[in-house]
Amino acid sequence: MDIERLTYMANQIARNLAPQGEAQATELTLQHLKDFWDPRMKAAILASDRSGLLPIARAAVDRLG
Amino acid sequence: MGFERPPYSRQADFGTPEVLSEQQVTLTIDGREVTVPAGTSVMRAVGECGGSIPSLCATDSVKAFGSCRMCLVEIEGMRGTPASCTTPVMPGMVVHTQTDKVARIRKSVMELYISDHPLDCLTCSANNDCELQDTAAEVGLRDVRYGYDGANHMGQADDVSNPYFAFEPDKCIACSRCVRACDEVQGTLALTIEGRGFESKVRAGQAEDTFLSSDCVSCGACVQACPTSALMEKSVMELGKPERSVITTCAYCGVGCTFRAEMKGEQLVRMVPWKDGKANRGHSCVKGRFAWGYANHQDRITKPMIRESVDLPWREVSWEEALSYTATKLNAIKAQHGPRALGGISSSRCTNEETFLVQKLVRAGFGSNNVDTCARVCHSPTGYGLSKTFGTSAGTQDFDSVMDADVVMIIGANPTDGHPVFASRLKRRLRQGAKLIVIDPRRTDIVRSPHIEAAHHLALQPGTNVAVMTAMAHVIVTEGLAAEAFIQERCEIDEYQDWARFVSDERHSPEVLEPVTRVPAAELRAAARLFATGGNGAIYYGLGVTEHSQGSSTVMSIANLAMVTGNIGRRGVGVNPLRGQNNVQGACDMGSFPHELPGYRHISGSAVRELFEADWGVDLDPEPGLRIPNMLDAALDGSFRALYVQGEDILQSDPNTHHVAAGLKAMELVIVHDLFLNETANYAHVFLPGSTFLEKDGTFTNAERRIQLVRKVMEPANGYADWEVTQELAKAIGLGWNYAHPSEIMDEIARLTPTFAGVSFNRLEAEGSLQWPVNEANPDGSPIMHVNGFVRGKGKFIVTDYVPTDEKTGPRYPLLLTTGRVLSQYNVGAQTRRTANNVWHQEDVLEIHPLDAENRGVKDGDWVRLASRTGETTLRADVTDRVAPGVVYTTFHHPATQANVVTTEYSDWATNCPEYKVTAVQVLPSNGPTEWQESYASWSEKSRRVARVPAE
């Protein structure tokens, strides 16, 4: 999977959930990835270096693994 | 046993509209006692007790007019002979409808009519289906004392300009029914009666106009209302009177109009809107009424075809060979690459039963959850947003609800073009005095049309919906207009307080946001105040809300706005997504999304999964599958290899055509199941011919959650209804399906889906339609949602902040493109382009503001090159101030334009619904087609070749 696109998607989710506060946004981003991402998408973002992820997205991906 | 052939007849006409009143009135008509609602006309009361009064100017789709003087009656205690159509019933009234006196008057009046009417009944297209003829028979007309040689209005030229109906002025009796139908039913006001006496003539538009060149939108209401053959369908003129009729449901937009398909054998003669249809109430639009010719178009493919490679011509094969070839390939790919390499796309144009089978095939047969549907690119944010806030993705109202609305707010929807039959109802309410707020970058027709003018048109900058919604919420909360009692009783208070604090921040005020939204702050404040204080406030929205990178956020902010103003849970209010396709609601209900089973239940829930596993006898993948754009991405990396597409044309409809083409090309097996060799089929290896809605049984669910029967009126030209094709494919890959009729599929849906628990074909036959949820708590369905509380318990306010799209304008791409559709064409045009509707819209054009056009040296009608960072195309310019400076607009109906070559892959953050409504573009003069258009046209032609098999 195109990791740039997946990174963009994760960041976009995080940016839109951010107004709900960091802790809540992280939890919601994590749940969103669990609920809507196909296993190969989750595997790809977990296998990436995660450097392009915004802090909320990164925290969520860290907890996904 | 005796046999009586049911004769064909028009649907019963009660002369004047039904009146809804809790007060009942009892009167006596010709010795029979009858009780009707107060306000009912004497004419209608007669009809309701089994009688009939002759009439010519009365029909129950329009208000009484009282001009023809045929319906006169005698009423005890009243002087003279009042017209029964304009006389309301009174308690104790005693009416005599058949007296010598009224018989004499009626016959005299009839003589006058007939003295100025052609006597060519035997060769007339309305012969034996003519109200003038019927009335002459009823009054016993035997002679015309005035003769036929006096002054008359005959000898006028016919107007045959409209492709679907003709106007023969000689046959007109100047009853004004057509004029009133255009005014009251359709709301276009295109017709009038010009002249007086024998010069009286129905005129469409201005003196120089024909029906085609006038404002007429060809809805057919005038034709339906005409008592003679003055306005007549050309199909009836050609084929003659139908011999039977079948009630079925339209396969165009999400309004879900029901029609009488009027037939001669297997030949469809005409589609006539059914008065008892609860979605359309006897009205129609140009598509459903007339644009059905595609069903027998020469382009239709009726034999299966296969090819090893997309470079090769197609080869016609038997169904057996096609299914066996496809199954072998599917099984091989599954064996080599695993179940998650396979997927399917269900169709919002197909029935509930068919979409249910497609997702079942993918889940139980392919073994993955890689199933998606076209709602991905339209209303997926609605599902997400409303379920988070209200607890269900359901739109909250029925269409009738609009008649109780006091303030209607339309956001990103163009109902007169996209949902025309609902728009007519809406316009009727607006003419009665309801106020209108339109939030749209374009000045759509509803903003200003005859007798209608929006109180506020907020022409926002595309992509700033959330900012506008938040600014409205700011005004409502900070000015103390919130419906505190509703919120306290119905909503989560902590969440409300957090949200109220958030929107109250000065940075969300209309004044601060004006530079972003380009909506004048004072106008926005006035609109917010009107919505909060104007009585019942109803929100209707469309793809201008959802097809943005913040589509889901906008849906949630709309839900917030409805809750903060207390506009949920009763008639006249609510959040109403205007869904695009005929069965997009149903396709979503039936589990077409990769993360959820039918009934919107997440695939990870073990209890729900086990229910399906037990019923289907298979293990299901507990992980969500791929969405359409992710399928295409995964195809490019080799992990997704086979796709079954039923009734969708993703190459033309989905964004960034180049990317879609590359994804499809990377797949080993693309199966297209469709009526035509659509654009997606250019990249397909198997073509399974599909059937039209006229050729199958099933159900569609419209935008108001109304489940309605689709009834087969003719045999499938391809041999199988679409549900049968999917079933045969399932059998070929080893599934033991054995459905004998779609009703059995619905029984399975009802068994597995709580919101459909009370639905069955028998129930639908008896009730006409049902609005889900239909369950123990709501045995007769649910016209209005959240009446006694939200589905999730308490309504949840969710903070949504404006996040600008990443699609930015700049020096190279300074304009914003937004896309949409027109009345006469539908979606990718696969159906409507194959009808005479092309007369109204033959090509996609680019609307551009005069200032932007002048700056570029572009004149009206010039060819222009439309380029974005993604791609470019050419089309003609339509210079108009409907769009604001800086904004351009086009449609995506024609493959020659391929507007989606230009759109980007930016999408909604929550659902990946594409951001069709915001693309940064440049527009420059052009000489002709782009290189892409030329190469695509050549590729397309090559790809559609069918090998000629020499005769043995």
mmCIF file of N, CA and C in Angstrom, chain A residues 3-18 21-34 37 41-42 45-46 48-65, chain B residues 909:
data_model
loop_
_atom_site.group_PDB
_atom_site.id
_atom_site.type_symbol
_atom_site.label_atom_id
_atom_site.label_comp_id
_atom_site.label_asym_id
_atom_site.label_seq_id
_atom_site.Cartn_x
_atom_site.Cartn_y
_atom_site.Cartn_z
ATOM 1 N N ILE A 3 2.347 4.146 1.271
ATOM 2 C CA ILE A 3 2.461 4.611 2.658
ATOM 3 C C ILE A 3 2.231 6.118 2.773
ATOM 4 N N GLU A 4 2.590 6.834 1.726
ATOM 5 C CA GLU A 4 2.359 8.290 1.760
ATOM 6 C C GLU A 4 0.864 8.579 1.877
ATOM 7 N N ARG A 5 0.093 7.824 1.113
ATOM 8 C CA ARG A 5 -1.359 8.033 1.137
ATOM 9 C C ARG A 5 -1.935 7.616 2.495
ATOM 10 N N LEU A 6 -1.448 6.514 3.028
ATOM 11 C CA LEU A 6 -1.959 6.068 4.328
ATOM 12 C C LEU A 6 -1.596 7.063 5.426
ATOM 13 N N THR A 7 -0.392 7.588 5.341
ATOM 14 C CA THR A 7 0.040 8.592 6.327
ATOM 15 C C THR A 7 -0.846 9.829 6.232
ATOM 16 N N TYR A 8 -1.112 10.223 4.990
ATOM 17 C CA TYR A 8 -1.977 11.385 4.790
ATOM 18 C C TYR A 8 -3.351 11.128 5.393
ATOM 19 N N MET A 9 -3.884 9.926 5.129
ATOM 20 C CA MET A 9 -5.217 9.590 5.650
ATOM 21 C C MET A 9 -5.241 9.621 7.180
ATOM 22 N N ALA A 10 -4.242 9.038 7.801
ATOM 23 C CA ALA A 10 -4.199 8.997 9.275
ATOM 24 C C ALA A 10 -4.101 10.411 9.847
ATOM 25 N N ASN A 11 -3.279 11.227 9.209
ATOM 26 C CA ASN A 11 -3.135 12.610 9.681
ATOM 27 C C ASN A 11 -4.433 13.398 9.504
ATOM 28 N N GLN A 12 -5.109 13.144 8.409
ATOM 29 C CA GLN A 12 -6.364 13.860 8.152
ATOM 30 C C GLN A 12 -7.411 13.504 9.210
ATOM 31 N N ILE A 13 -7.444 12.222 9.571
ATOM 32 C CA ILE A 13 -8.375 11.788 10.629
ATOM 33 C C ILE A 13 -8.025 12.513 11.928
ATOM 34 N N ALA A 14 -6.744 12.505 12.257
ATOM 35 C CA ALA A 14 -6.293 13.132 13.506
ATOM 36 C C ALA A 14 -6.598 14.627 13.522
ATOM 37 N N ARG A 15 -6.356 15.304 12.399
ATOM 38 C CA ARG A 15 -6.599 16.753 12.344
ATOM 39 C C ARG A 15 -8.070 17.072 12.572
ATOM 40 N N ASN A 16 -8.945 16.233 12.040
ATOM 41 C CA ASN A 16 -10.374 16.504 12.195
ATOM 42 C C ASN A 16 -10.917 16.122 13.564
ATOM 43 N N LEU A 17 -10.244 15.214 14.219
ATOM 44 C CA LEU A 17 -10.696 14.837 15.568
ATOM 45 C C LEU A 17 -10.027 15.686 16.645
ATOM 46 N N ALA A 18 -8.955 16.399 16.285
ATOM 47 C CA ALA A 18 -8.178 17.180 17.251
ATOM 48 C C ALA A 18 -9.020 18.138 18.104
ATOM 49 N N GLY A 21 -9.976 17.445 21.777
ATOM 50 C CA GLY A 21 -8.955 17.314 22.821
ATOM 51 C C GLY A 21 -8.034 16.149 22.518
ATOM 52 N N GLU A 22 -6.775 16.285 22.931
ATOM 53 C CA GLU A 22 -5.752 15.336 22.491
ATOM 54 C C GLU A 22 -6.057 13.893 22.916
ATOM 55 N N ALA A 23 -6.417 13.719 24.172
ATOM 56 C CA ALA A 23 -6.628 12.352 24.667
ATOM 57 C C ALA A 23 -7.799 11.687 23.934
ATOM 58 N N GLN A 24 -8.883 12.436 23.858
ATOM 59 C CA GLN A 24 -10.068 11.911 23.175
ATOM 60 C C GLN A 24 -9.787 11.679 21.688
ATOM 61 N N ALA A 25 -9.077 12.631 21.086
ATOM 62 C CA ALA A 25 -8.780 12.523 19.647
ATOM 63 C C ALA A 25 -7.902 11.312 19.369
ATOM 64 N N THR A 26 -6.968 11.043 20.235
ATOM 65 C CA THR A 26 -6.101 9.871 20.050
ATOM 66 C C THR A 26 -6.939 8.592 20.133
ATOM 67 N N GLU A 27 -7.779 8.556 21.143
ATOM 68 C CA GLU A 27 -8.645 7.379 21.313
ATOM 69 C C GLU A 27 -9.548 7.179 20.088
ATOM 70 N N LEU A 28 -10.127 8.292 19.610
ATOM 71 C CA LEU A 28 -11.036 8.208 18.463
ATOM 72 C C LEU A 28 -10.292 7.855 17.174
ATOM 73 N N THR A 29 -9.084 8.374 17.025
ATOM 74 C CA THR A 29 -8.289 8.042 15.829
ATOM 75 C C THR A 29 -7.951 6.551 15.833
ATOM 76 N N LEU A 30 -7.562 6.065 16.998
ATOM 77 C CA LEU A 30 -7.247 4.635 17.121
ATOM 78 C C LEU A 30 -8.475 3.790 16.754
ATOM 79 N N GLN A 31 -9.612 4.172 17.326
ATOM 80 C CA GLN A 31 -10.834 3.405 17.050
ATOM 81 C C GLN A 31 -11.196 3.466 15.573
ATOM 82 N N HIS A 32 -10.964 4.644 14.986
ATOM 83 C CA HIS A 32 -11.274 4.820 13.561
ATOM 84 C C HIS A 32 -10.432 3.866 12.705
ATOM 85 N N LEU A 33 -9.158 3.771 13.007
ATOM 86 C CA LEU A 33 -8.284 2.869 12.249
ATOM 87 C C LEU A 33 -8.737 1.421 12.430
ATOM 88 N N LYS A 34 -9.120 1.085 13.645
ATOM 89 C CA LYS A 34 -9.591 -0.288 13.897
ATOM 90 C C LYS A 34 -10.890 -0.568 13.138
ATOM 91 N N TRP A 37 -10.133 0.482 8.724
ATOM 92 C CA TRP A 37 -8.982 0.154 7.879
ATOM 93 C C TRP A 37 -8.865 -1.358 7.707
ATOM 94 N N MET A 41 -3.846 -2.306 5.298
ATOM 95 C CA MET A 41 -3.589 -0.877 5.527
ATOM 96 C C MET A 41 -3.008 -0.680 6.919
ATOM 97 N N LYS A 42 -3.583 -1.385 7.883
ATOM 98 C CA LYS A 42 -3.066 -1.274 9.256
ATOM 99 C C LYS A 42 -1.633 -1.809 9.314
ATOM 100 N N ILE A 45 0.862 0.742 7.789
ATOM 101 C CA ILE A 45 1.207 1.935 8.584
ATOM 102 C C ILE A 45 2.001 1.534 9.834
ATOM 103 N N LEU A 46 1.725 0.344 10.333
ATOM 104 C CA LEU A 46 2.512 -0.139 11.478
ATOM 105 C C LEU A 46 3.954 -0.414 11.069
ATOM 106 N N SER A 48 5.572 1.166 8.788
ATOM 107 C CA SER A 48 6.274 2.370 8.322
ATOM 108 C C SER A 48 7.066 2.985 9.463
ATOM 109 N N ASP A 49 7.925 3.973 9.137
ATOM 110 C CA ASP A 49 8.721 4.581 10.219
ATOM 111 C C ASP A 49 7.910 5.615 11.007
ATOM 112 N N ARG A 50 6.709 5.907 10.569
ATOM 113 C CA ARG A 50 5.751 6.766 11.292
ATOM 114 C C ARG A 50 6.233 8.205 11.456
ATOM 115 N N SER A 51 7.311 8.549 10.761
ATOM 116 C CA SER A 51 7.872 9.890 10.971
ATOM 117 C C SER A 51 6.979 10.983 10.407
ATOM 118 N N GLY A 52 6.166 10.646 9.424
ATOM 119 C CA GLY A 52 5.312 11.674 8.839
ATOM 120 C C GLY A 52 4.005 11.865 9.568
ATOM 121 N N LEU A 53 3.814 11.115 10.636
ATOM 122 C CA LEU A 53 2.532 11.208 11.335
ATOM 123 C C LEU A 53 2.494 12.361 12.319
ATOM 124 N N LEU A 54 1.356 13.024 12.379
ATOM 125 C CA LEU A 54 1.146 14.069 13.395
ATOM 126 C C LEU A 54 1.086 13.396 14.764
ATOM 127 N N PRO A 55 1.339 14.138 15.840
ATOM 128 C CA PRO A 55 1.414 13.503 17.163
ATOM 129 C C PRO A 55 0.183 12.660 17.518
ATOM 130 N N ILE A 56 -1.007 13.157 17.239
ATOM 131 C CA ILE A 56 -2.207 12.380 17.600
ATOM 132 C C ILE A 56 -2.269 11.095 16.770
ATOM 133 N N ALA A 57 -2.010 11.214 15.474
ATOM 134 C CA ALA A 57 -2.045 10.038 14.599
ATOM 135 C C ALA A 57 -0.962 9.045 15.024
ATOM 136 N N ARG A 58 0.190 9.584 15.369
ATOM 137 C CA ARG A 58 1.297 8.700 15.746
ATOM 138 C C ARG A 58 0.966 7.946 17.038
ATOM 139 N N ALA A 59 0.402 8.673 17.995
ATOM 140 C CA ALA A 59 0.032 8.017 19.256
ATOM 141 C C ALA A 59 -1.002 6.922 19.014
ATOM 142 N N ALA A 60 -1.919 7.204 18.100
ATOM 143 C CA ALA A 60 -2.946 6.196 17.792
ATOM 144 C C ALA A 60 -2.324 4.985 17.116
ATOM 145 N N VAL A 61 -1.444 5.219 16.148
ATOM 146 C CA VAL A 61 -0.813 4.099 15.434
ATOM 147 C C VAL A 61 0.063 3.293 16.398
ATOM 148 N N ASP A 62 0.744 4.001 17.298
ATOM 149 C CA ASP A 62 1.567 3.287 18.280
ATOM 150 C C ASP A 62 0.715 2.322 19.098
ATOM 151 N N ARG A 63 -0.483 2.770 19.408
ATOM 152 C CA ARG A 63 -1.357 1.901 20.214
ATOM 153 C C ARG A 63 -2.040 0.817 19.382
ATOM 154 N N LEU A 64 -2.051 1.031 18.069
ATOM 155 C CA LEU A 64 -2.663 0.042 17.179
ATOM 156 C C LEU A 64 -1.831 -1.243 17.151
ATOM 157 N N GLY A 65 -0.523 -1.064 17.318
ATOM 158 C CA GLY A 65 0.393 -2.201 17.144
ATOM 159 C C GLY A 65 0.460 -3.137 18.305
ATOM 160 N N TRP B 909 -12.360 12.923 5.441
ATOM 161 C CA TRP B 909 -11.425 12.329 6.384
ATOM 162 C C TRP B 909 -11.951 11.030 7.002
#
